[in-house]
mmCIF file of C-alpha atoms and ligand atoms in Angstrom:
data_model
loop_
_atom_site.group_PDB
_atom_site.id
_atom_site.type_symbol
_atom_site.label_atom_id
_atom_site.label_comp_id
_atom_site.label_asym_id
_atom_site.label_seq_id
_atom_site.Cartn_x
_atom_site.Cartn_y
_atom_site.Cartn_z
ATOM 1 C CA MET A 23 5.895 42.631 54.054
ATOM 2 C CA ALA A 24 2.893 40.347 54.354
ATOM 3 C CA ALA A 25 0.692 40.457 51.286
ATOM 4 C CA LEU A 26 -3.030 40.743 51.776
ATOM 5 C CA HIS A 27 -4.944 37.589 51.009
ATOM 6 C CA GLY A 28 -6.166 37.539 47.449
ATOM 7 C CA GLN A 29 -3.976 40.448 46.481
ATOM 8 C CA GLN A 30 -1.781 39.710 43.505
ATOM 9 C CA ASN A 31 1.765 40.882 43.923
ATOM 10 C CA THR A 32 4.121 41.633 41.064
ATOM 11 C CA PHE A 33 7.632 40.225 40.782
ATOM 12 C CA PHE A 34 9.921 42.588 38.868
ATOM 13 C CA ILE A 35 12.658 40.583 37.131
ATOM 14 C CA PRO A 36 15.474 42.124 35.075
ATOM 15 C CA SER A 37 15.699 40.359 31.714
ATOM 16 C CA SER A 38 19.388 39.606 32.441
ATOM 17 C CA VAL A 39 18.307 37.596 35.508
ATOM 18 C CA GLU A 40 15.630 35.794 33.505
ATOM 19 C CA GLN A 41 18.302 34.924 30.926
ATOM 20 C CA GLU A 42 20.517 33.430 33.646
ATOM 21 C CA MET A 43 17.696 31.186 34.845
ATOM 22 C CA LEU A 44 16.968 30.188 31.244
ATOM 23 C CA LYS A 45 20.630 29.354 30.613
ATOM 24 C CA HIS A 46 20.898 27.315 33.806
ATOM 25 C CA MET A 47 17.685 25.471 32.920
ATOM 26 C CA TYR A 48 18.948 24.491 29.459
ATOM 27 C CA THR A 49 22.450 23.516 30.562
ATOM 28 C CA SER A 50 20.912 21.288 33.270
ATOM 29 C CA LEU A 51 18.678 19.361 30.855
ATOM 30 C CA PRO A 52 17.476 16.654 31.031
ATOM 31 C CA GLN A 53 17.659 17.209 34.799
ATOM 32 C CA GLU A 54 15.685 19.707 36.799
ATOM 33 C CA ALA A 55 17.622 22.885 37.508
ATOM 34 C CA CYS A 56 17.389 24.840 40.740
ATOM 35 C CA GLY A 57 18.765 27.871 42.509
ATOM 36 C CA VAL A 58 17.947 30.810 44.712
ATOM 37 C CA VAL A 59 16.877 34.334 43.871
ATOM 38 C CA LEU A 60 17.875 37.458 45.739
ATOM 39 C CA GLY A 61 15.829 40.603 45.935
ATOM 40 C CA GLU A 62 13.797 42.891 48.125
ATOM 41 C CA ALA A 63 10.382 44.375 48.660
ATOM 42 C CA ALA A 64 9.461 47.176 46.268
ATOM 43 C CA ALA A 65 6.417 49.306 45.621
ATOM 44 C CA GLY A 66 3.686 46.972 44.382
ATOM 45 C CA GLY A 67 5.641 43.787 44.813
ATOM 46 C CA ILE A 68 9.119 42.317 44.941
ATOM 47 C CA ARG A 69 12.148 43.396 42.937
ATOM 48 C CA ILE A 70 14.428 40.480 42.090
ATOM 49 C CA SER A 71 18.074 41.408 41.651
ATOM 50 C CA ARG A 72 20.019 38.171 41.187
ATOM 51 C CA PHE A 73 19.821 34.482 40.427
ATOM 52 C CA GLN A 74 22.286 32.043 41.892
ATOM 53 C CA PRO A 75 22.306 28.473 40.542
ATOM 54 C CA ILE A 76 22.564 25.721 43.151
ATOM 55 C CA ARG A 77 23.400 22.092 42.463
ATOM 56 C CA ASN A 78 20.407 19.763 42.351
ATOM 57 C CA VAL A 79 21.270 16.859 44.674
ATOM 58 C CA ALA A 80 17.965 14.992 44.415
ATOM 59 C CA PRO A 81 18.462 11.194 44.096
ATOM 60 C CA ASN A 82 16.294 11.375 40.988
ATOM 61 C CA PRO A 83 17.154 14.767 39.443
ATOM 62 C CA LEU A 84 15.212 13.984 36.268
ATOM 63 C CA HIS A 85 11.978 14.410 38.170
ATOM 64 C CA HIS A 86 12.799 16.193 41.420
ATOM 65 C CA PHE A 87 14.957 18.911 42.810
ATOM 66 C CA SER A 88 16.715 19.244 46.116
ATOM 67 C CA LEU A 89 19.046 22.163 46.824
ATOM 68 C CA ASP A 90 22.584 21.221 47.836
ATOM 69 C CA ASP A 91 22.513 21.597 51.638
ATOM 70 C CA ALA A 92 25.848 23.371 52.074
ATOM 71 C CA ALA A 93 25.080 25.944 49.372
ATOM 72 C CA TRP A 94 21.576 26.500 50.737
ATOM 73 C CA ILE A 95 22.836 27.019 54.295
ATOM 74 C CA ARG A 96 25.499 29.426 53.026
ATOM 75 C CA CYS A 97 22.763 31.474 51.338
ATOM 76 C CA VAL A 98 20.571 31.481 54.432
ATOM 77 C CA PHE A 99 23.389 32.845 56.584
ATOM 78 C CA HIS A 100 25.263 35.062 54.150
ATOM 79 C CA GLU A 101 22.682 36.440 51.723
ATOM 80 C CA PRO A 102 20.529 39.015 53.490
ATOM 81 C CA GLN A 103 18.581 39.463 50.262
ATOM 82 C CA LEU A 104 17.645 35.786 49.926
ATOM 83 C CA ILE A 105 14.011 35.954 48.894
ATOM 84 C CA GLY A 106 13.095 32.927 46.825
ATOM 85 C CA ILE A 107 13.866 29.792 44.861
ATOM 86 C CA PHE A 108 13.708 28.783 41.237
ATOM 87 C CA HIS A 109 13.469 25.324 39.737
ATOM 88 C CA SER A 110 12.618 23.947 36.348
ATOM 89 C CA HIS A 111 10.160 21.428 34.993
ATOM 90 C CA PRO A 112 11.948 20.055 31.918
ATOM 91 C CA ARG A 113 8.999 18.051 30.624
ATOM 92 C CA THR A 114 5.890 19.505 32.238
ATOM 93 C CA GLU A 115 4.094 22.795 32.678
ATOM 94 C CA PRO A 116 5.681 25.389 34.988
ATOM 95 C CA VAL A 117 3.082 24.865 37.719
ATOM 96 C CA PRO A 118 3.677 23.480 41.226
ATOM 97 C CA SER A 119 3.561 19.685 41.424
ATOM 98 C CA ILE A 120 2.213 17.721 44.392
ATOM 99 C CA GLU A 121 5.857 17.010 45.360
ATOM 100 C CA ASP A 122 6.627 20.739 45.211
ATOM 101 C CA LEU A 123 3.786 21.475 47.629
ATOM 102 C CA ILE A 124 4.832 18.667 49.983
ATOM 103 C CA ALA A 125 8.419 19.993 50.058
ATOM 104 C CA LEU A 126 7.332 23.616 50.508
ATOM 105 C CA PRO A 127 7.462 23.789 54.346
ATOM 106 C CA ALA A 128 11.175 22.866 54.299
ATOM 107 C CA TYR A 129 12.140 26.423 53.318
ATOM 108 C CA ALA A 130 8.928 28.381 52.858
ATOM 109 C CA GLY A 131 9.294 30.196 56.171
ATOM 110 C CA LEU A 132 12.384 31.966 54.864
ATOM 111 C CA LEU A 133 11.147 32.819 51.400
ATOM 112 C CA GLN A 134 8.478 34.756 49.560
ATOM 113 C CA VAL A 135 9.178 34.038 45.913
ATOM 114 C CA TYR A 136 8.677 30.695 44.161
ATOM 115 C CA LEU A 137 9.589 30.536 40.472
ATOM 116 C CA ILE A 138 9.140 27.623 38.057
ATOM 117 C CA GLY A 139 10.463 27.600 34.492
ATOM 118 C CA SER A 140 9.827 25.229 31.605
ATOM 119 C CA PRO A 141 11.538 25.053 28.238
ATOM 120 C CA ASN A 142 9.384 26.215 25.388
ATOM 121 C CA LEU A 143 10.406 23.451 23.037
ATOM 122 C CA THR A 144 7.656 24.138 20.551
ATOM 123 C CA VAL A 145 8.981 27.564 19.641
ATOM 124 C CA ARG A 146 12.739 27.531 19.552
ATOM 125 C CA PRO A 147 14.815 25.140 21.593
ATOM 126 C CA ASP A 148 17.405 26.792 23.894
ATOM 127 C CA GLN A 149 15.887 30.227 23.467
ATOM 128 C CA GLN A 150 12.615 30.268 25.324
ATOM 129 C CA MET A 151 11.385 29.775 28.826
ATOM 130 C CA ARG A 152 7.896 29.799 30.214
ATOM 131 C CA LEU A 153 8.265 31.266 33.681
ATOM 132 C CA ASN A 154 5.615 31.299 36.399
ATOM 133 C CA GLY A 155 5.914 33.090 39.716
ATOM 134 C CA TYR A 156 4.122 32.397 42.977
ATOM 135 C CA GLN A 157 4.132 34.243 46.243
ATOM 136 C CA ILE A 158 4.682 31.939 49.219
ATOM 137 C CA GLN A 159 2.017 32.763 51.770
ATOM 138 C CA SER A 160 1.515 31.477 55.257
ATOM 139 C CA ASN A 161 -1.835 29.926 56.190
ATOM 140 C CA LEU A 162 -1.253 30.463 59.900
ATOM 141 C CA ASP A 163 -3.710 33.323 60.095
ATOM 142 C CA TYR A 164 -6.476 31.401 58.334
ATOM 143 C CA PRO A 165 -9.332 30.573 60.674
ATOM 144 C CA SER A 166 -9.850 26.998 59.514
ATOM 145 C CA LYS A 167 -7.756 24.267 61.111
ATOM 146 C CA ALA A 168 -7.623 22.323 57.855
ATOM 147 C CA GLU A 169 -6.052 25.280 56.074
ATOM 148 C CA GLN A 170 -3.593 25.862 58.883
ATOM 149 C CA GLN A 171 -2.333 22.301 58.650
ATOM 150 C CA LYS A 172 -1.097 23.024 55.151
ATOM 151 C CA LEU A 173 1.004 25.884 56.584
ATOM 152 C CA TYR A 174 1.827 27.500 53.266
ATOM 153 C CA HIS A 175 0.288 27.987 49.881
ATOM 154 C CA LEU A 176 1.421 29.438 46.576
ATOM 155 C CA GLN A 177 -0.445 32.457 45.305
ATOM 156 C CA PRO A 178 0.095 33.157 41.583
ATOM 157 C CA ALA A 179 1.987 36.410 41.085
ATOM 158 C CA GLN A 180 2.302 38.690 38.090
ATOM 159 C CA LEU A 181 5.725 38.716 36.430
ATOM 160 C CA CYS A 182 7.125 41.910 35.016
ATOM 161 C CA VAL A 183 10.395 41.387 33.135
ATOM 162 C CA THR A 184 12.207 44.709 32.921
HETATM 163 ZN ZN1 ZN B 28 8.532 21.261 40.644
#
């Protein structure tokens, strides 16, 4: 289900799934939270069906995330609907960091959905999440060598919470 370049896909997310990500994000504070999302292609985008928290095993979990290897491998082999990952930015905007982009090739080939959430501390602590979604796209079919070397990029996607 390769998206056309420049085309903005929509991620359909049930509000119950969004709530689970929000809960995991707040219970993980002050550390970054992470997990995988399951789902499948749907008309006009991707329909997300489940969120599964995974332990963040980064040496510095306040500022980075790293999925627990065993849990990640279990998902890769036993979750046919594995479609993306979620992580949180407890203190910054929900946009990909340089570190996020550097780490992307480690799992990007298997995934299409990249979600980042941040607490909305200005409104009402423990109730709000700012959630951004990006479609993971391969650069392999780009003509320029420089682009190809980056392998993957994140294309902003529209979120539709249902
Ligand atoms: Zn990040």
